[in-house]
Amino acid sequence: MKTYSIALIPGDGIGRDVTDAAWSVLQVAAKTCGFALNGTEFPWSCEFYRKTGRMMPEDGIETLRTFDAILLGAVGWPAEVPDAVSLHGLLLPIRKAFVQYANIRPHRLLPGVQGPLRAEAFDILCIRENTEGEYSGAGGRVHQGTNDEVAVETSIFTRTGVERILRFGFEQARSRRGKLASVTKSNAQKYSMVFWDEITDRLSAEFPDVEVSSYHIDAMAARMVMAPESLDVVVASNLFGDILTDLGAAIQGGLGFAASANINPRRDAPSMFEPVHGSAPDIAGLGIANPIAAIWSGAMMLDHLGEKDAAARIIAAMETATARGIGISPGKDRTETITAGIIAALS
Ligand code: IPM
Ligand code: MN
């Protein structure tokens, strides 16, 4: 039987609950479709940091490299470890080290889910550059603690990085409704963002079947609220994509529904699948986290691994469950009720 080895990193807070939920749904789908998922759990988290002084062991990246994929819950427990420490010690290094340059985030209303907008239907695929740009980590502070203190943080946009994410966006658009929206702020940022626009224009010649529009980030934020149905694939830099995908989560009914995949399209290192939401300390341990974002991310993992049928079955089961009213009112259904509802719809 085909067996995939999956690294499980539940992380902090509700990350544990939703990873357990996703894992049990994935196991049922695997069994139905005749393959096996072999999970190895890593306790890397803020608790691990408290015990060891690190978010993951020194050879953590090398350990993860041997897996087919990584399923991650959430990272962060700001009451005890500053976010800038926990995220730079676990989540962000994995995205970079494994060249997971495409962060894919689908935004659409599941059946039965009432979003905050008048729009009844939209289907947006946000593609966020995931390894460079505003998250490059190039910078420093001088004269720290004095009145002369200076903090510098430089965005880095490379031709390789911009070209590959845009190309990925064009290819996704080609496989969907043929529309690509490229997001920049080239009216104000005249180097990096003009560079991005130029590359978009140049690549569009290679994809004559894709209709391309360029938007500034501010206008895109408004469009996602006012006319989300006009959008298909949206591609943006790391920070812009980060912000737009929380907006995307909001218009699809909340962070409990927002799934994401950190993809290494070259497939020379594992990709990582995680819900967009964080560890939600306010509801951690209450058993009321919505596992749908994590389950949907798990389906994206199976799709990436080539198990298309299993992935489609999970998505369909999720839709059946939400159409039945399960998991659609945040905080109402318990995590285990939603998980059981999806598993029931799977079989
Ligand atoms: C996300 C998160 C992360 C990001 C944080 C936790 C560093 O907000 O995945 O969207 O900004 O990438
Ligand atoms: Mn975010």
GROMACS .gro file of C-alpha atoms and ligand atoms in nm:
model
  360
    1MET     CA    1   0.000   0.000   0.000
    2LYS     CA    2   0.124   0.346  -0.080
    3THR     CA    3   0.234   0.509   0.246
    4TYR     CA    4   0.313   0.875   0.305
    5SER     CA    5   0.521   0.992   0.599
    6ILE     CA    6   0.379   1.307   0.752
    7ALA     CA    7   0.544   1.527   1.013
    8LEU     CA    8   0.283   1.655   1.257
    9ILE     CA    9   0.358   1.979   1.441
   10PRO     CA   10   0.047   2.067   1.644
   11GLY     CA   11   0.233   2.360   1.805
   12ASP     CA   12   0.049   2.583   2.051
   13GLY     CA   13  -0.301   2.649   2.180
   14ILE     CA   14  -0.583   2.540   1.948
   15GLY     CA   15  -0.318   2.415   1.705
   16ARG     CA   16  -0.330   2.088   1.896
   17ASP     CA   17  -0.709   2.049   1.881
   18VAL     CA   18  -0.737   2.127   1.512
   19THR     CA   19  -0.439   1.910   1.413
   20ASP     CA   20  -0.593   1.612   1.593
   21ALA     CA   21  -0.922   1.680   1.417
   22ALA     CA   22  -0.761   1.708   1.074
   23TRP     CA   23  -0.554   1.397   1.132
   24SER     CA   24  -0.856   1.185   1.218
   25VAL     CA   25  -1.041   1.302   0.905
   26LEU     CA   26  -0.732   1.236   0.692
   27GLN     CA   27  -0.701   0.885   0.831
   28VAL     CA   28  -1.059   0.802   0.736
   29ALA     CA   29  -1.010   0.940   0.385
   30ALA     CA   30  -0.685   0.744   0.346
   31LYS     CA   31  -0.850   0.421   0.451
   32THR     CA   32  -1.140   0.476   0.211
   33CYS     CA   33  -0.906   0.548  -0.078
   34GLY     CA   34  -0.654   0.274  -0.009
   35PHE     CA   35  -0.339   0.450   0.104
   36ALA     CA   36  -0.173   0.502   0.439
   37LEU     CA   37  -0.060   0.810   0.630
   38ASN     CA   38   0.217   0.748   0.876
   39GLY     CA   39   0.240   1.039   1.121
   40THR     CA   40   0.533   1.136   1.340
   41GLU     CA   41   0.451   1.400   1.597
   42PHE     CA   42   0.698   1.669   1.702
   43PRO     CA   43   0.628   1.864   2.022
   44TRP     CA   44   0.793   2.180   1.888
   45SER     CA   45   0.612   2.475   2.040
   46CYS     CA   46   0.644   2.752   2.296
   47GLU     CA   47   0.630   2.488   2.567
   48PHE     CA   48   0.926   2.316   2.403
   49TYR     CA   49   1.100   2.655   2.401
   50ARG     CA   50   1.044   2.693   2.774
   51LYS     CA   51   1.205   2.356   2.833
   52THR     CA   52   1.491   2.375   2.585
   53GLY     CA   53   1.542   2.740   2.494
   54ARG     CA   54   1.464   2.661   2.130
   55MET     CA   55   1.143   2.629   1.927
   56MET     CA   56   1.285   2.322   1.755
   57PRO     CA   57   1.611   2.131   1.790
   58GLU     CA   58   1.915   2.250   1.601
   59ASP     CA   59   1.871   1.975   1.342
   60GLY     CA   60   1.493   2.030   1.321
   61ILE     CA   61   1.498   2.133   0.956
   62GLU     CA   62   1.710   1.832   0.859
   63THR     CA   63   1.472   1.605   1.051
   64LEU     CA   64   1.170   1.745   0.867
   65ARG     CA   65   1.339   1.720   0.528
   66THR     CA   66   1.289   1.343   0.515
   67PHE     CA   67   0.907   1.365   0.531
   68ASP     CA   68   0.663   1.374   0.240
   69ALA     CA   69   0.474   1.668   0.394
   70ILE     CA   70   0.426   1.864   0.715
   71LEU     CA   71   0.092   1.929   0.884
   72LEU     CA   72   0.113   2.219   1.126
   73GLY     CA   73  -0.143   2.353   1.375
   74ALA     CA   74  -0.043   2.695   1.505
   75VAL     CA   75   0.266   2.859   1.650
   76GLY     CA   76   0.270   3.124   1.921
   77TRP     CA   77   0.197   3.180   2.287
   78PRO     CA   78   0.271   3.548   2.333
   79ALA     CA   79   0.210   3.548   2.708
   80GLU     CA   80   0.525   3.343   2.750
   81VAL     CA   81   0.734   3.371   2.434
   82PRO     CA   82   0.739   3.686   2.219
   83ASP     CA   83   0.585   3.617   1.877
   84ALA     CA   84   0.895   3.743   1.699
   85VAL     CA   85   1.092   3.470   1.879
   86SER     CA   86   0.848   3.182   1.834
   87LEU     CA   87   0.767   3.250   1.469
   88HIS     CA   88   1.129   3.309   1.371
   89GLY     CA   89   1.221   2.991   1.554
   90LEU     CA   90   0.979   2.754   1.383
   91LEU     CA   91   0.723   2.855   1.120
   92LEU     CA   92   0.914   3.112   0.916
   93PRO     CA   93   1.243   2.913   0.892
   94ILE     CA   94   1.051   2.610   0.761
   95ARG     CA   95   0.887   2.817   0.485
   96LYS     CA   96   1.225   2.954   0.383
   97ALA     CA   97   1.444   2.646   0.424
   98PHE     CA   98   1.214   2.428   0.217
   99VAL     CA   99   1.163   2.699  -0.047
  100GLN     CA  100   0.788   2.687   0.004
  101TYR     CA  101   0.762   2.994  -0.210
  102ALA     CA  102   0.393   2.968  -0.293
  103ASN     CA  103   0.148   3.015  -0.009
  104ILE     CA  104  -0.193   2.923  -0.147
  105ARG     CA  105  -0.505   3.034   0.035
  106PRO     CA  106  -0.856   2.965  -0.099
  107HIS     CA  107  -1.134   3.204  -0.003
  108ARG     CA  108  -1.490   3.105  -0.077
  109LEU     CA  109  -1.809   3.061   0.121
  110LEU     CA  110  -1.880   2.703   0.218
  111PRO     CA  111  -2.247   2.602   0.180
  112GLY     CA  112  -2.456   2.734   0.467
  113VAL     CA  113  -2.191   2.979   0.585
  114GLN     CA  114  -2.314   3.334   0.616
  115GLY     CA  115  -2.031   3.575   0.539
  116PRO     CA  116  -2.040   3.941   0.638
  117LEU     CA  117  -2.086   4.060   0.278
  118ARG     CA  118  -2.384   4.090   0.049
  119ALA     CA  119  -2.200   3.878  -0.209
  120GLU     CA  120  -2.345   3.527  -0.208
  121ALA     CA  121  -2.075   3.354  -0.403
  122PHE     CA  122  -1.711   3.415  -0.477
  123ASP     CA  123  -1.414   3.189  -0.530
  124ILE     CA  124  -1.077   3.354  -0.484
  125LEU     CA  125  -0.741   3.182  -0.474
  126CYS     CA  126  -0.484   3.405  -0.308
  127ILE     CA  127  -0.125   3.323  -0.385
  128ARG     CA  128   0.119   3.484  -0.151
  129GLU     CA  129   0.495   3.499  -0.209
  130ASN     CA  130   0.629   3.313   0.093
  131THR     CA  131   1.008   3.335   0.113
  132GLU     CA  132   1.125   3.692   0.056
  133GLY     CA  133   0.985   4.044   0.008
  134GLU     CA  134   0.894   4.220   0.330
  135TYR     CA  135   0.968   3.902   0.531
  136SER     CA  136   1.329   3.873   0.415
  137GLY     CA  137   1.464   3.950   0.760
  138ALA     CA  138   1.730   4.187   0.629
  139GLY     CA  139   1.787   4.470   0.872
  140GLY     CA  140   1.905   4.565   1.212
  141ARG     CA  141   1.896   4.814   1.495
  142VAL     CA  142   2.170   5.055   1.593
  143HIS     CA  143   2.217   5.273   1.901
  144GLN     CA  144   1.969   5.045   2.071
  145GLY     CA  145   1.798   5.189   2.375
  146THR     CA  146   1.917   5.546   2.309
  147ASN     CA  147   1.731   5.841   2.162
  148ASP     CA  148   1.936   5.796   1.847
  149GLU     CA  149   1.809   5.447   1.793
  150VAL     CA  150   1.746   5.347   1.431
  151ALA     CA  151   1.562   5.041   1.305
  152VAL     CA  152   1.600   4.934   0.943
  153GLU     CA  153   1.412   4.651   0.777
  154THR     CA  154   1.463   4.611   0.405
  155SER     CA  155   1.233   4.428   0.168
  156ILE     CA  156   1.416   4.212  -0.080
  157PHE     CA  157   1.267   4.126  -0.417
  158THR     CA  158   1.474   3.905  -0.643
  159ARG     CA  159   1.407   3.838  -1.009
  160THR     CA  160   1.403   3.467  -0.934
  161GLY     CA  161   1.159   3.511  -0.646
  162VAL     CA  162   0.917   3.743  -0.824
  163GLU     CA  163   0.924   3.554  -1.151
  164ARG     CA  164   0.854   3.217  -0.996
  165ILE     CA  165   0.560   3.331  -0.785
  166LEU     CA  166   0.402   3.517  -1.075
  167ARG     CA  167   0.454   3.221  -1.305
  168PHE     CA  168   0.289   3.002  -1.043
  169GLY     CA  169  -0.002   3.247  -1.032
  170PHE     CA  170  -0.040   3.245  -1.410
  171GLU     CA  171  -0.045   2.865  -1.412
  172GLN     CA  172  -0.309   2.854  -1.140
  173ALA     CA  173  -0.520   3.108  -1.330
  174ARG     CA  174  -0.489   2.897  -1.643
  175SER     CA  175  -0.623   2.594  -1.457
  176ARG     CA  176  -0.916   2.793  -1.311
  177ARG     CA  177  -1.119   3.076  -1.467
  178GLY     CA  178  -0.827   3.235  -1.651
  179LYS     CA  179  -0.804   3.559  -1.456
  180LEU     CA  180  -0.502   3.685  -1.267
  181ALA     CA  181  -0.491   3.993  -1.045
  182SER     CA  182  -0.140   4.105  -0.958
  183VAL     CA  183  -0.119   4.323  -0.647
  184THR     CA  184   0.149   4.586  -0.581
  185LYS     CA  185   0.183   4.943  -0.463
  186SER     CA  186   0.388   5.068  -0.754
  187ASN     CA  187   0.247   5.420  -0.737
  188ALA     CA  188   0.432   5.470  -0.407
  189GLN     CA  189   0.706   5.206  -0.400
  190LYS     CA  190   0.896   5.285  -0.712
  191TYR     CA  191   1.167   5.019  -0.707
  192SER     CA  192   1.042   4.682  -0.587
  193MET     CA  193   0.682   4.720  -0.692
  194VAL     CA  194   0.758   4.867  -1.033
  195PHE     CA  195   0.995   4.573  -1.079
  196TRP     CA  196   0.707   4.336  -0.990
  197ASP     CA  197   0.472   4.509  -1.238
  198GLU     CA  198   0.732   4.485  -1.513
  199ILE     CA  199   0.774   4.114  -1.458
  200THR     CA  200   0.396   4.068  -1.459
  201ASP     CA  201   0.375   4.247  -1.794
  202ARG     CA  202   0.658   4.046  -1.943
  203LEU     CA  203   0.519   3.711  -1.829
  204SER     CA  204   0.171   3.793  -1.955
  205ALA     CA  205   0.304   3.748  -2.311
  206GLU     CA  206   0.372   3.383  -2.227
  207PHE     CA  207   0.015   3.334  -2.103
  208PRO     CA  208  -0.205   3.495  -2.369
  209ASP     CA  209  -0.499   3.288  -2.245
  210VAL     CA  210  -0.483   3.453  -1.901
  211GLU     CA  211  -0.649   3.789  -1.851
  212VAL     CA  212  -0.422   3.996  -1.627
  213SER     CA  213  -0.508   4.302  -1.421
  214SER     CA  214  -0.275   4.493  -1.191
  215TYR     CA  215  -0.414   4.650  -0.874
  216HIS     CA  216  -0.265   4.853  -0.595
  217ILE     CA  217  -0.304   4.689  -0.258
  218ASP     CA  218  -0.541   4.954  -0.126
  219ALA     CA  219  -0.773   4.918  -0.423
  220MET     CA  220  -0.756   4.538  -0.394
  221ALA     CA  221  -0.860   4.556  -0.028
  222ALA     CA  222  -1.167   4.752  -0.132
  223ARG     CA  223  -1.242   4.521  -0.424
  224MET     CA  224  -1.231   4.210  -0.206
  225VAL     CA  225  -1.510   4.363   0.001
  226MET     CA  226  -1.713   4.535  -0.272
  227ALA     CA  227  -1.680   4.289  -0.562
  228PRO     CA  228  -1.515   3.964  -0.451
  229GLU     CA  229  -1.701   3.776  -0.725
  230SER     CA  230  -1.494   3.965  -0.984
  231LEU     CA  231  -1.173   3.796  -0.866
  232ASP     CA  232  -1.018   3.461  -0.955
  233VAL     CA  233  -0.646   3.425  -0.876
  234VAL     CA  234  -0.484   3.704  -0.675
  235VAL     CA  235  -0.106   3.711  -0.644
  236ALA     CA  236   0.077   3.933  -0.399
  237SER     CA  237   0.401   3.981  -0.209
  238ASN     CA  238   0.460   3.825   0.131
  239LEU     CA  239   0.322   4.101   0.354
  240PHE     CA  240   0.052   4.218   0.116
  241GLY     CA  241  -0.059   3.857   0.076
  242ASP     CA  242  -0.057   3.812   0.452
  243ILE     CA  243  -0.292   4.106   0.500
  244LEU     CA  244  -0.520   4.024   0.207
  245THR     CA  245  -0.563   3.666   0.325
  246ASP     CA  246  -0.688   3.773   0.667
  247LEU     CA  247  -0.934   3.989   0.475
  248GLY     CA  248  -1.013   3.684   0.263
  249ALA     CA  249  -1.071   3.483   0.580
  250ALA     CA  250  -1.305   3.752   0.711
  251ILE     CA  251  -1.520   3.759   0.399
  252GLN     CA  252  -1.547   3.379   0.395
  253GLY     CA  253  -1.696   3.381   0.742
  254GLY     CA  254  -1.391   3.394   0.966
  255LEU     CA  255  -1.047   3.252   1.031
  256GLY     CA  256  -1.199   2.918   1.123
  257PHE     CA  257  -1.259   2.857   0.752
  258ALA     CA  258  -0.930   2.980   0.606
  259ALA     CA  259  -0.699   2.704   0.486
  260SER     CA  260  -0.347   2.734   0.355
  261ALA     CA  261  -0.073   2.542   0.182
  262ASN     CA  262   0.294   2.642   0.181
  263ILE     CA  263   0.403   2.479  -0.141
  264ASN     CA  264   0.745   2.396  -0.276
  265PRO     CA  265   0.648   2.361  -0.642
  266ARG     CA  266   0.989   2.210  -0.728
  267ARG     CA  267   0.910   1.924  -0.491
  268ASP     CA  268   1.270   1.900  -0.375
  269ALA     CA  269   1.165   1.951  -0.011
  270PRO     CA  270   0.842   1.891   0.180
  271SER     CA  271   0.553   2.133   0.160
  272MET     CA  272   0.367   2.241   0.474
  273PHE     CA  273  -0.007   2.267   0.533
  274GLU     CA  274  -0.158   2.481   0.808
  275PRO     CA  275  -0.472   2.676   0.885
  276VAL     CA  276  -0.434   3.054   0.849
  277HIS     CA  277  -0.547   3.112   1.207
  278GLY     CA  278  -0.310   3.123   1.502
  279SER     CA  279  -0.309   2.952   1.840
  280ALA     CA  280  -0.608   3.157   1.971
  281PRO     CA  281  -0.508   3.166   2.341
  282ASP     CA  282  -0.852   3.307   2.429
  283ILE     CA  283  -1.028   2.983   2.335
  284ALA     CA  284  -0.743   2.735   2.380
  285GLY     CA  285  -0.846   2.430   2.580
  286LEU     CA  286  -1.219   2.501   2.553
  287GLY     CA  287  -1.275   2.246   2.277
  288ILE     CA  288  -1.460   2.495   2.057
  289ALA     CA  289  -1.199   2.573   1.789
  290ASN     CA  290  -1.335   2.530   1.438
  291PRO     CA  291  -1.128   2.251   1.278
  292ILE     CA  292  -1.253   2.324   0.926
  293ALA     CA  293  -0.952   2.539   0.828
  294ALA     CA  294  -0.715   2.262   0.940
  295ILE     CA  295  -0.919   1.988   0.775
  296TRP     CA  296  -0.935   2.182   0.449
  297SER     CA  297  -0.556   2.235   0.472
  298GLY     CA  298  -0.522   1.860   0.519
  299ALA     CA  299  -0.723   1.806   0.201
  300MET     CA  300  -0.483   2.041   0.022
  301MET     CA  301  -0.199   1.822   0.150
  302LEU     CA  302  -0.354   1.508  -0.001
  303ASP     CA  303  -0.411   1.693  -0.326
  304HIS     CA  304  -0.044   1.796  -0.332
  305LEU     CA  305   0.063   1.438  -0.260
  306GLY     CA  306  -0.136   1.327  -0.565
  307GLU     CA  307  -0.429   1.176  -0.373
  308LYS     CA  308  -0.681   1.384  -0.565
  309ASP     CA  309  -0.978   1.159  -0.500
  310ALA     CA  310  -0.926   1.158  -0.123
  311ALA     CA  311  -0.880   1.537  -0.125
  312ALA     CA  312  -1.200   1.587  -0.323
  313ARG     CA  313  -1.390   1.356  -0.090
  314ILE     CA  314  -1.281   1.556   0.215
  315ILE     CA  315  -1.385   1.883   0.053
  316ALA     CA  316  -1.720   1.733  -0.044
  317ALA     CA  317  -1.773   1.597   0.309
  318MET     CA  318  -1.686   1.936   0.456
  319GLU     CA  319  -1.941   2.098   0.227
  320THR     CA  320  -2.206   1.841   0.314
  321ALA     CA  321  -2.144   1.903   0.683
  322THR     CA  322  -2.163   2.282   0.658
  323ALA     CA  323  -2.474   2.255   0.440
  324ARG     CA  324  -2.625   2.056   0.727
  325GLY     CA  325  -2.543   2.344   0.958
  326ILE     CA  326  -2.242   2.181   1.121
  327GLY     CA  327  -1.955   2.413   1.207
  328ILE     CA  328  -2.106   2.724   1.055
  329SER     CA  329  -2.165   2.928   1.369
  330PRO     CA  330  -1.832   3.013   1.529
  331GLY     CA  331  -1.805   2.901   1.890
  332LYS     CA  332  -2.131   2.708   1.886
  333ASP     CA  333  -2.036   2.357   1.783
  334ARG     CA  334  -1.759   2.175   1.963
  335THR     CA  335  -1.446   2.078   1.771
  336GLU     CA  336  -1.526   1.710   1.809
  337THR     CA  337  -1.886   1.756   1.690
  338ILE     CA  338  -1.770   1.926   1.372
  339THR     CA  339  -1.502   1.662   1.316
  340ALA     CA  340  -1.754   1.381   1.368
  341GLY     CA  341  -1.998   1.554   1.132
  342ILE     CA  342  -1.737   1.566   0.857
  343ILE     CA  343  -1.631   1.207   0.914
  344ALA     CA  344  -1.995   1.098   0.898
  345ALA     CA  345  -2.032   1.274   0.565
  346LEU     CA  346  -1.715   1.106   0.436
  347SER     CA  347  -1.845   0.754   0.452
  348IPM     C1  348   0.018   3.376   0.855
  348IPM     C2  349   0.062   3.432   0.986
  348IPM     C3  350   0.214   3.440   0.991
  348IPM     C4  351   0.261   3.526   0.876
  348IPM     C5  352   0.269   3.495   1.124
  348IPM     C6  353   0.222   3.411   1.241
  348IPM     C7  354   0.418   3.510   1.122
  348IPM     O1  355   0.003   3.555   1.010
  348IPM     O2  356   0.056   3.261   0.822
  348IPM     O3  357  -0.054   3.444   0.783
  348IPM     O4  358   0.263   3.648   0.885
  348IPM     O5  359   0.298   3.469   0.774
  349MN      MN  360  -0.135   3.616   0.854
   0.00000   0.00000   0.00000
